[in-house]
Amino acid sequence: MAVASAASGSIFCKQLLFCLLVLILSCDACQKISLQVPSHLQAETLVGKVNLKECFQSASLILSSDPDFRILEDGSIYTTHDLILSSERKSFSIFPSDSQSQEQKKIEIVLDVRGKKVPKKRHTKDTVLKRSKRRWAPIPCSLMENSLGPFPQHVQQVQSDAAQNYTIFYSISGPGVDKEPFNLFYIDKDTGDIFCTRSIDREQYEQFPLYAYATTADGYAPEYPLPLLFKVEDDNDNAPYFENKVTIFNVPENCRTGTSVGQVTAIDLDEPDTLHTRLKYKILQQIPDHPKHFSIHPDTGVITTTTPLLDRENCDTYKLIMEVRDMGGQPFGLFNTGTITISLDDENDNPPYFTETSYFAEVEENRIDVEILRMAVHDQDLPNTPHSKAVYQILQGNENGNFKISTDPNTNEAVLCVVKPLNYEVNRQVVLQIGVLNEAQFTKAANSKTPTMCTTTVTVKIKDSDEGPECQPPVKVVQSKDGLPAGEELRGYKALDPETLSGEGLRYKKIGDEDNWFEINEHTGDLRTIKVLDRESKFVKNDQYNVSVVAMDTDGRSCTGTLVVLLEDNNDHPPQIEKEVTICQNAKDYAVLKPVDPDGPENGPPFQFFLDNSANKLWNLETKDGKTAILHQRQVLDYNYYTVPIIIKDRHGLHARHMLTVRVCDCTTPSDCKMKVKNVRDVKPSNVILGRWAILAMVLGSALLLCILFTCFCVTAKRTVKKCFPDVAQQNLIVSNTEGPGEEVMEANIRLPTQTSNICDTSMSVGTLGGQGVKTQQSFEMVKGGYTLDSNKGGGHQTLESVKGAGQGVTDAGRYTYTDWHSFTQPRLGEESIRGHTLIKN
């Protein structure tokens, strides 16, 4: 299969009707050249082209043997007028010659006229067609973008070698045929000519990959599908344009020469890496245009500064009119323009300065928190930024801290205030030196020095006023000994009248005394103690006790001061420990003692620990580090409560004896111990101490007993009454100390007295003795040398007669002497006293 290609016409003329494919059939291209042409040729039609440089290097004259054709210097063959070729083949010759060497060559041109094909069928007895890859190969072809036509425009021709023997039909497929864009290309099925129907935009379609097919009339494909690639040649039809419509760059003022401002970029839609997209940048105009501050690199588009004289205070914004042009910046290249805005960032290159060189103000003495002056400043830097916001300082004249200066955030003015009272009697005028800076540090401008601080002076006149007393200093300290008794005097707080510089006529009053330790002298302000001063009081902080005092003049004006009483520590408190500790036998067999001394460190540890001699048998005390001690058991003790006497001394020997209760318990931690005292015997104290109420009960009991005995003695001595008493055997005197019920008194044991006439007139009820539910009333009559004892009820364990004994004869039945009564009652009264004493101790 043969493929003929026709070159495109001139780009500038753009009037080429169609292209012819050139076929070189002979081996020697300089002797015979075959061209295939249609039967009808219009005038000025390109028939073909001969490569004259390969045939003749220096052809100065080219002649044609046929006047119907003319040959140009580049070898192009054109028709001179319309031609109709009737025969299938026409030939003529061209003669290139060199006028200097007189050399001439002959090249024969053969024109093959394309006509209609006669279908030739392939018979079954014919040899099977063989596919040949030798001539069925693609030839590169290109299409011009934005071609002006005329359309349809011939693009290329494909042919199969099988067409020499059989009728071949051609077809194509791919983008531009049966895919988007549809119907852009079509092929003549008989001749294999491919045509384009309309112009093409390369920016939309860069190339078209197609496939060509060759088939016989019965559908047989003697060739493989032929891939065809139609590339669209770029036309410079797109002007470059800036990527951003609005471009703003920022650069600091006073920057160095060559500082990069920014880079502009442009886009060209034409084919990359060609002359159509080779862009050049240029600054057409700078606004304002003088002086020139910027330049641009023509290839990269980077804008840089050309001078260090950019000053925002003179001009804060520049505009650059930019141009971008393709074709390497050639005049015939396409171009576009854009505007670039360059804003200058402010630098703190202008110091603030006061609008006046000096200022004057007045203020009354003792006024505080009052504004006395405002000062304005001017700054050329950008407003409301750290480069222009003012910071004011008082450089001189404010050594006492009477003034404060600040900045008004709204007006940027300096506001001078008095924050500490001024005293007219001390100073009648103050001169201040004020300086001003910016919040941001100064930067050095081009060709200038670094800015410095601007200063001004302010003269403040102090006006006199009648003022009240002054409490200076506001806090005074006096020293006192710890434990100072009541009634002692201390020097108090003294105030002064600033007009007279004396304290005469002032009255003092105490307004703060937490524990009411002092009373104040109204005229002198001195203090007198009304309590003993105690450094260890909860109202004393860091050995200091504060007393607040107010001093008033006759007009009621006052001032307040504080008197600090600094108490010197006195060793008046011995070390103290907790009253009870617990030893858990399951965890440890000892207890740690940590004494606390309310006195200061000078009168505190190291401590000394001692055990009483009575506790050495069970306990051992070991001093640890002068601050703690460890109490050990000498042997394993029962679970119980123990009282251990311990003596603890401080470093100066002040001591106290403590009765420490130690609880030995079956536990792991003290909180787990649940042991309680069940009865008195469970506790084993080392000694017993009676309380005052127990001692008082014993004294009163003894006194009552003595009174009873003394009364009995007196009555017996004065009167002697005849004792009339029934039979002793019939009387029962019950003495019982038991709490159980007494014996029942049966009627058989009761005998009424037989000698009732001898009963004495004087009687005394001495009490009720007996058991539970049984009362025994005894009445006796005192007679001369004896008494009568009657028992009406009850039964007893012992009678008076039994005490007297069987060996003593009774001279008179029913009569007993005082000695008998005393022998019977005294032992029982003593027994009751002993039992009561025992109960009191328990």
Short mmCIF file of C-alpha atoms in Angstrom, two decimals, residues 148-514:
data_model
loop_
_atom_site.label_atom_id
_atom_site.label_comp_id
_atom_site.label_asym_id
_atom_site.label_seq_id
_atom_site.Cartn_x
_atom_site.Cartn_y
_atom_site.Cartn_z
CA LEU A 148 -9.10 29.69 6.54
CA GLY A 149 -9.96 26.89 4.08
CA PRO A 150 -11.50 26.46 1.61
CA PHE A 151 -13.21 23.43 3.12
CA PRO A 152 -13.30 20.52 2.75
CA GLN A 153 -9.51 20.66 2.93
CA HIS A 154 -7.39 17.72 1.82
CA VAL A 155 -5.26 16.34 4.65
CA GLN A 156 -3.74 13.02 3.63
CA GLN A 157 -4.22 9.95 1.44
CA VAL A 158 -3.84 6.32 2.46
CA GLN A 159 -3.49 3.41 -0.02
CA SER A 160 -3.07 -0.29 0.24
CA ASP A 161 -0.83 -2.41 -2.04
CA ALA A 162 -3.74 -4.80 -2.40
CA ALA A 163 -5.47 -2.16 -4.51
CA GLN A 164 -3.25 -3.18 -7.47
CA ASN A 165 -5.11 -6.46 -7.77
CA TYR A 166 -8.44 -5.94 -5.96
CA THR A 167 -10.99 -3.32 -5.29
CA ILE A 168 -10.23 -1.78 -1.86
CA PHE A 169 -12.54 0.42 0.18
CA TYR A 170 -11.16 2.74 2.87
CA SER A 171 -12.64 3.95 6.16
CA ILE A 172 -11.45 5.81 9.31
CA SER A 173 -12.55 6.08 12.95
CA GLY A 174 -11.60 7.99 16.10
CA PRO A 175 -11.91 11.54 17.52
CA GLY A 176 -13.17 13.91 14.87
CA VAL A 177 -14.95 11.10 13.00
CA ASP A 178 -17.22 9.03 15.19
CA LYS A 179 -16.20 10.73 18.44
CA GLU A 180 -16.19 14.32 19.64
CA PRO A 181 -15.83 16.51 17.69
CA PHE A 182 -18.01 14.64 15.21
CA ASN A 183 -17.69 14.93 11.40
CA LEU A 184 -14.45 16.91 11.50
CA PHE A 185 -12.74 14.37 9.19
CA TYR A 186 -14.01 12.06 6.45
CA ILE A 187 -12.33 9.76 3.90
CA ASP A 188 -13.05 9.00 0.24
CA LYS A 189 -13.69 5.27 0.39
CA ASP A 190 -12.42 4.68 -3.13
CA THR A 191 -9.30 6.86 -3.25
CA GLY A 192 -8.33 6.95 0.48
CA ASP A 193 -8.21 10.77 0.54
CA ILE A 194 -8.85 12.26 3.99
CA PHE A 195 -10.46 15.70 4.23
CA CYS A 196 -11.03 18.23 7.03
CA THR A 197 -14.40 19.98 7.07
CA ARG A 198 -13.70 23.04 9.30
CA SER A 199 -11.05 25.01 11.16
CA ILE A 200 -9.58 23.66 14.40
CA ASP A 201 -8.66 25.37 17.70
CA ARG A 202 -5.42 23.85 19.06
CA GLU A 203 -6.20 25.06 22.60
CA GLN A 204 -9.25 22.79 22.45
CA TYR A 205 -7.83 19.83 20.49
CA GLU A 206 -4.06 19.44 20.24
CA GLN A 207 -4.08 16.25 18.15
CA PHE A 208 -6.38 13.59 16.68
CA PRO A 209 -5.40 9.90 16.89
CA LEU A 210 -7.31 8.09 14.12
CA TYR A 211 -7.33 4.57 12.64
CA ALA A 212 -7.56 3.83 8.89
CA TYR A 213 -8.99 0.55 7.57
CA ALA A 214 -8.67 -1.18 4.13
CA THR A 215 -11.26 -3.86 3.16
CA THR A 216 -12.29 -5.69 0.01
CA ALA A 217 -15.79 -5.75 -1.43
CA ASP A 218 -16.62 -8.96 0.46
CA GLY A 219 -15.40 -7.51 3.75
CA TYR A 220 -11.92 -9.06 3.84
CA ALA A 221 -9.22 -6.90 5.52
CA PRO A 222 -5.91 -7.43 3.71
CA GLU A 223 -4.15 -4.92 6.05
CA TYR A 224 -3.96 -4.26 9.76
CA PRO A 225 -5.65 -1.03 10.96
CA LEU A 226 -3.33 1.89 10.30
CA PRO A 227 -2.87 4.40 13.21
CA LEU A 228 -2.87 7.99 12.03
CA LEU A 229 -1.89 10.98 14.21
CA PHE A 230 -3.00 14.42 13.04
CA LYS A 231 -1.24 17.08 15.07
CA VAL A 232 -2.61 20.63 15.12
CA GLU A 233 0.11 23.19 14.55
CA ASP A 234 -0.14 26.15 16.93
CA ASP A 235 -1.09 29.55 15.69
CA ASN A 236 -0.23 32.57 17.87
CA ASP A 237 -3.84 33.44 18.43
CA ASN A 238 -3.82 33.94 22.24
CA ALA A 239 -2.36 37.02 23.88
CA PRO A 240 -0.77 36.48 27.33
CA TYR A 241 -2.60 37.88 30.36
CA PHE A 242 -1.75 38.44 34.01
CA GLU A 243 -2.86 35.68 36.32
CA ASN A 244 -4.34 38.01 38.96
CA LYS A 245 -6.53 40.87 37.94
CA VAL A 246 -5.62 42.81 41.11
CA THR A 247 -2.13 42.36 42.50
CA ILE A 248 -0.98 44.11 45.70
CA PHE A 249 2.54 43.86 47.08
CA ASN A 250 3.88 45.18 50.39
CA VAL A 251 7.41 46.34 51.09
CA PRO A 252 8.80 48.11 54.19
CA GLU A 253 9.85 51.69 53.83
CA ASN A 254 13.57 52.51 53.95
CA CYS A 255 14.40 49.03 52.65
CA ARG A 256 17.72 48.37 50.91
CA THR A 257 18.31 48.56 47.19
CA GLY A 258 17.53 45.25 45.50
CA THR A 259 14.86 44.22 47.99
CA SER A 260 12.39 41.84 46.34
CA VAL A 261 8.90 43.31 46.22
CA GLY A 262 7.06 40.43 44.54
CA GLN A 263 6.71 38.42 41.35
CA VAL A 264 4.08 38.82 38.68
CA THR A 265 3.00 35.87 36.54
CA ALA A 266 1.17 35.74 33.22
CA ILE A 267 -0.58 32.94 31.31
CA ASP A 268 -0.45 32.23 27.58
CA LEU A 269 -2.76 29.50 26.23
CA ASP A 270 -0.67 28.85 23.14
CA GLU A 271 1.62 25.85 22.81
CA PRO A 272 4.20 25.77 25.63
CA ASP A 273 7.93 25.96 24.99
CA THR A 274 7.45 27.75 21.71
CA LEU A 275 8.03 31.28 20.58
CA HIS A 276 4.33 31.85 20.94
CA THR A 277 4.60 31.46 24.74
CA ARG A 278 8.02 33.03 25.33
CA LEU A 279 6.95 36.01 27.49
CA LYS A 280 8.71 39.22 28.38
CA TYR A 281 7.72 41.64 31.19
CA LYS A 282 8.14 45.39 31.23
CA ILE A 283 7.14 48.35 33.43
CA LEU A 284 5.38 50.86 31.23
CA GLN A 285 4.70 53.50 33.89
CA GLN A 286 5.19 54.19 37.62
CA ILE A 287 2.64 56.35 39.43
CA PRO A 288 3.92 58.67 40.83
CA ASP A 289 6.65 58.49 38.24
CA HIS A 290 9.47 60.36 40.00
CA PRO A 291 11.83 59.14 41.22
CA LYS A 292 11.98 55.64 39.79
CA HIS A 293 11.99 53.15 42.65
CA PHE A 294 11.25 49.80 40.98
CA SER A 295 12.48 47.52 38.22
CA ILE A 296 11.33 44.14 36.87
CA HIS A 297 13.25 41.18 35.51
CA PRO A 298 12.00 40.67 31.91
CA ASP A 299 12.00 36.87 32.08
CA THR A 300 10.98 36.02 35.68
CA GLY A 301 8.69 38.95 36.44
CA VAL A 302 10.38 39.64 39.82
CA ILE A 303 10.01 43.27 40.93
CA THR A 304 12.84 44.78 43.02
CA THR A 305 13.66 48.18 44.49
CA THR A 306 16.25 50.38 42.82
CA THR A 307 16.77 52.96 45.61
CA PRO A 308 16.77 52.98 49.46
CA LEU A 309 14.69 56.16 49.55
CA LEU A 310 11.20 54.74 49.94
CA ASP A 311 9.51 56.92 52.55
CA ARG A 312 5.95 56.11 53.58
CA GLU A 313 5.47 59.58 55.02
CA ASN A 314 6.07 61.07 51.54
CA CYS A 315 4.17 58.48 49.50
CA ASP A 316 2.62 55.33 50.91
CA THR A 317 1.40 53.68 47.69
CA TYR A 318 2.82 53.22 44.17
CA LYS A 319 1.13 51.86 41.06
CA LEU A 320 2.96 50.13 38.23
CA ILE A 321 1.47 49.71 34.75
CA MET A 322 2.89 46.38 33.56
CA GLU A 323 3.09 44.83 30.06
CA VAL A 324 3.56 41.17 29.16
CA ARG A 325 4.28 40.26 25.48
CA ASP A 326 4.86 36.92 23.75
CA MET A 327 7.15 36.10 20.79
CA GLY A 328 10.10 36.93 23.07
CA GLY A 329 9.02 40.55 23.36
CA GLN A 330 9.14 41.18 19.61
CA PRO A 331 7.05 44.10 18.40
CA PHE A 332 4.73 41.81 16.39
CA GLY A 333 4.08 39.66 19.47
CA LEU A 334 0.72 39.71 21.21
CA PHE A 335 0.61 41.56 24.56
CA ASN A 336 -1.53 42.57 27.48
CA THR A 337 -1.26 45.08 30.35
CA GLY A 338 -2.05 45.06 34.05
CA THR A 339 -1.77 47.24 37.15
CA ILE A 340 0.34 46.35 40.19
CA THR A 341 -0.15 48.18 43.51
CA ILE A 342 2.79 48.43 45.90
CA SER A 343 2.04 49.57 49.47
CA LEU A 344 4.81 50.71 51.82
CA ASP A 345 4.74 49.24 55.34
CA ASP A 346 5.39 51.75 58.09
CA GLU A 347 8.59 51.68 60.10
CA ASN A 348 9.17 53.61 63.31
CA ASP A 349 11.56 56.09 61.75
CA ASN A 350 9.92 59.26 63.11
CA PRO A 351 10.11 59.96 66.86
CA PRO A 352 7.18 61.62 68.66
CA TYR A 353 7.72 65.17 69.92
CA PHE A 354 5.85 67.47 72.29
CA THR A 355 3.93 70.35 70.82
CA GLU A 356 5.34 72.67 73.54
CA THR A 357 8.77 72.96 75.10
CA SER A 358 7.51 73.44 78.69
CA TYR A 359 4.30 73.13 80.72
CA PHE A 360 2.89 74.57 83.96
CA ALA A 361 0.36 73.08 86.45
CA GLU A 362 -1.02 73.69 89.98
CA VAL A 363 -2.35 71.35 92.66
CA GLU A 364 -3.44 71.65 96.27
CA GLU A 365 -1.45 69.82 98.88
CA ASN A 366 -2.74 66.48 100.17
CA ARG A 367 -4.76 65.89 97.01
CA ILE A 368 -4.42 62.42 95.51
CA ASP A 369 -5.72 60.66 92.40
CA VAL A 370 -6.30 63.95 90.64
CA GLU A 371 -5.40 64.85 87.04
CA ILE A 372 -3.37 68.04 86.83
CA LEU A 373 -2.11 68.22 83.21
CA ARG A 374 -2.48 66.84 79.67
CA MET A 375 0.26 67.06 77.04
CA ALA A 376 -0.11 66.37 73.31
CA VAL A 377 2.54 64.91 71.01
CA HIS A 378 2.89 64.66 67.25
CA ASP A 379 4.15 61.60 65.35
CA GLN A 380 4.43 61.25 61.57
CA ASP A 381 4.29 57.46 61.62
CA LEU A 382 1.12 55.50 60.93
CA PRO A 383 -1.56 56.42 63.52
CA ASN A 384 -2.94 53.89 65.98
CA THR A 385 0.01 51.57 65.60
CA PRO A 386 2.90 50.78 67.96
CA HIS A 387 5.00 53.06 65.74
CA SER A 388 2.96 56.12 66.76
CA LYS A 389 1.47 55.20 70.16
CA ALA A 390 3.29 57.21 72.81
CA VAL A 391 4.88 55.92 76.01
CA TYR A 392 5.64 58.64 78.58
CA GLN A 393 8.22 58.57 81.36
CA ILE A 394 9.01 60.84 84.29
CA LEU A 395 12.77 61.16 84.06
CA GLN A 396 13.45 63.53 86.98
CA GLY A 397 11.62 65.13 89.90
CA ASN A 398 9.48 62.17 91.00
CA GLU A 399 11.89 60.60 93.46
CA ASN A 400 9.15 60.38 96.14
CA GLY A 401 6.61 58.82 93.79
CA ASN A 402 4.06 61.62 94.10
CA PHE A 403 3.22 61.65 90.38
CA LYS A 404 2.13 59.14 87.76
CA ILE A 405 1.99 59.66 84.02
CA SER A 406 -0.05 57.55 81.58
CA THR A 407 -1.24 57.58 77.96
CA ASP A 408 -4.80 58.30 76.94
CA PRO A 409 -5.57 55.46 74.46
CA ASN A 410 -8.04 57.61 72.53
CA THR A 411 -6.07 60.83 72.09
CA ASN A 412 -2.49 59.57 72.62
CA GLU A 413 -2.01 62.43 75.11
CA ALA A 414 0.07 62.33 78.27
CA VAL A 415 -2.04 62.40 81.46
CA LEU A 416 -0.15 63.60 84.57
CA CYS A 417 -1.76 62.72 87.93
CA VAL A 418 -0.91 63.10 91.61
CA VAL A 419 -1.04 59.73 93.36
CA LYS A 420 0.70 60.60 96.63
CA PRO A 421 -0.09 63.69 98.76
CA LEU A 422 2.18 66.68 98.33
CA ASN A 423 3.17 68.77 101.35
CA TYR A 424 3.28 72.51 100.96
CA GLU A 425 5.33 72.87 104.15
CA VAL A 426 8.02 70.60 102.72
CA ASN A 427 8.16 71.70 99.08
CA ARG A 428 6.21 74.44 97.39
CA GLN A 429 7.19 73.62 93.80
CA VAL A 430 8.23 70.51 91.88
CA VAL A 431 9.92 70.50 88.46
CA LEU A 432 9.46 67.32 86.43
CA GLN A 433 11.29 66.23 83.30
CA ILE A 434 9.06 64.17 80.98
CA GLY A 435 10.25 61.98 78.08
CA VAL A 436 8.26 60.31 75.32
CA LEU A 437 8.95 57.22 73.19
CA ASN A 438 6.91 54.83 71.05
CA GLU A 439 5.73 51.36 71.93
CA ALA A 440 7.91 50.02 69.10
CA GLN A 441 11.62 50.58 68.99
CA PHE A 442 13.07 53.17 66.66
CA THR A 443 14.49 52.09 63.30
CA LYS A 444 17.17 53.94 61.42
CA ALA A 445 15.98 55.62 58.24
CA ALA A 446 18.11 55.86 55.11
CA ASN A 447 20.86 58.48 55.30
CA SER A 448 19.75 59.57 58.77
CA LYS A 449 20.58 59.00 62.41
CA THR A 450 18.65 56.80 64.81
CA PRO A 451 15.82 58.84 66.44
CA THR A 452 16.23 59.90 70.07
CA MET A 453 13.84 60.58 72.95
CA CYS A 454 12.09 63.93 73.05
CA THR A 455 11.83 65.61 76.49
CA THR A 456 10.02 68.54 78.09
CA THR A 457 9.73 70.14 81.55
CA VAL A 458 6.65 70.46 83.74
CA THR A 459 6.58 72.90 86.67
CA VAL A 460 4.02 71.91 89.34
CA LYS A 461 3.11 74.59 91.91
CA ILE A 462 1.77 73.30 95.25
CA LYS A 463 -0.95 75.38 96.90
CA ASP A 464 -1.24 75.59 100.68
CA SER A 465 -4.35 74.34 102.52
CA ASP A 466 -5.39 73.98 106.16
CA GLU A 467 -4.92 70.29 106.79
CA GLY A 468 -5.53 67.90 109.59
CA PRO A 469 -3.06 65.88 111.66
CA GLU A 470 -0.53 63.65 109.98
CA CYS A 471 0.27 60.10 111.06
CA GLN A 472 3.81 59.64 109.84
CA PRO A 473 5.02 57.04 109.50
CA PRO A 474 1.75 55.12 109.22
CA VAL A 475 3.24 52.20 111.18
CA LYS A 476 5.35 52.50 114.33
CA VAL A 477 6.92 49.68 116.33
CA VAL A 478 7.42 49.47 120.10
CA GLN A 479 8.99 46.59 121.98
CA SER A 480 7.63 44.91 125.08
CA LYS A 481 8.48 41.88 127.14
CA ASP A 482 6.35 38.79 126.99
CA GLY A 483 4.22 38.41 130.09
CA LEU A 484 4.16 42.13 130.89
CA PRO A 485 1.57 42.42 133.70
CA ALA A 486 -1.48 44.63 133.67
CA GLY A 487 -1.10 48.27 134.65
CA GLU A 488 2.19 48.85 132.81
CA GLU A 489 2.58 51.76 130.37
CA LEU A 490 3.91 51.70 126.82
CA ARG A 491 4.79 54.59 124.58
CA GLY A 492 1.90 55.09 122.18
CA TYR A 493 1.46 56.41 118.64
CA LYS A 494 2.22 60.12 118.16
CA ALA A 495 0.70 62.27 115.41
CA LEU A 496 1.67 65.83 114.39
CA ASP A 497 -0.15 68.88 113.10
CA PRO A 498 1.75 69.86 109.92
CA GLU A 499 0.94 73.52 110.44
CA THR A 500 2.47 73.71 113.93
CA LEU A 501 4.70 70.62 113.73
CA SER A 502 3.47 69.58 117.18
CA GLY A 503 0.92 67.22 118.65
CA GLU A 504 -0.76 69.69 120.98
CA GLY A 505 -4.52 69.69 120.93
CA LEU A 506 -4.80 66.26 119.36
CA ARG A 507 -7.03 63.58 120.80
CA TYR A 508 -6.37 59.86 120.43
CA LYS A 509 -8.77 57.00 120.24
CA LYS A 510 -8.19 53.29 119.96
CA ILE A 511 -10.05 51.73 117.01
CA GLY A 512 -8.33 48.36 116.78
CA ASP A 513 -7.31 46.04 119.65
CA GLU A 514 -8.39 42.46 118.95
#
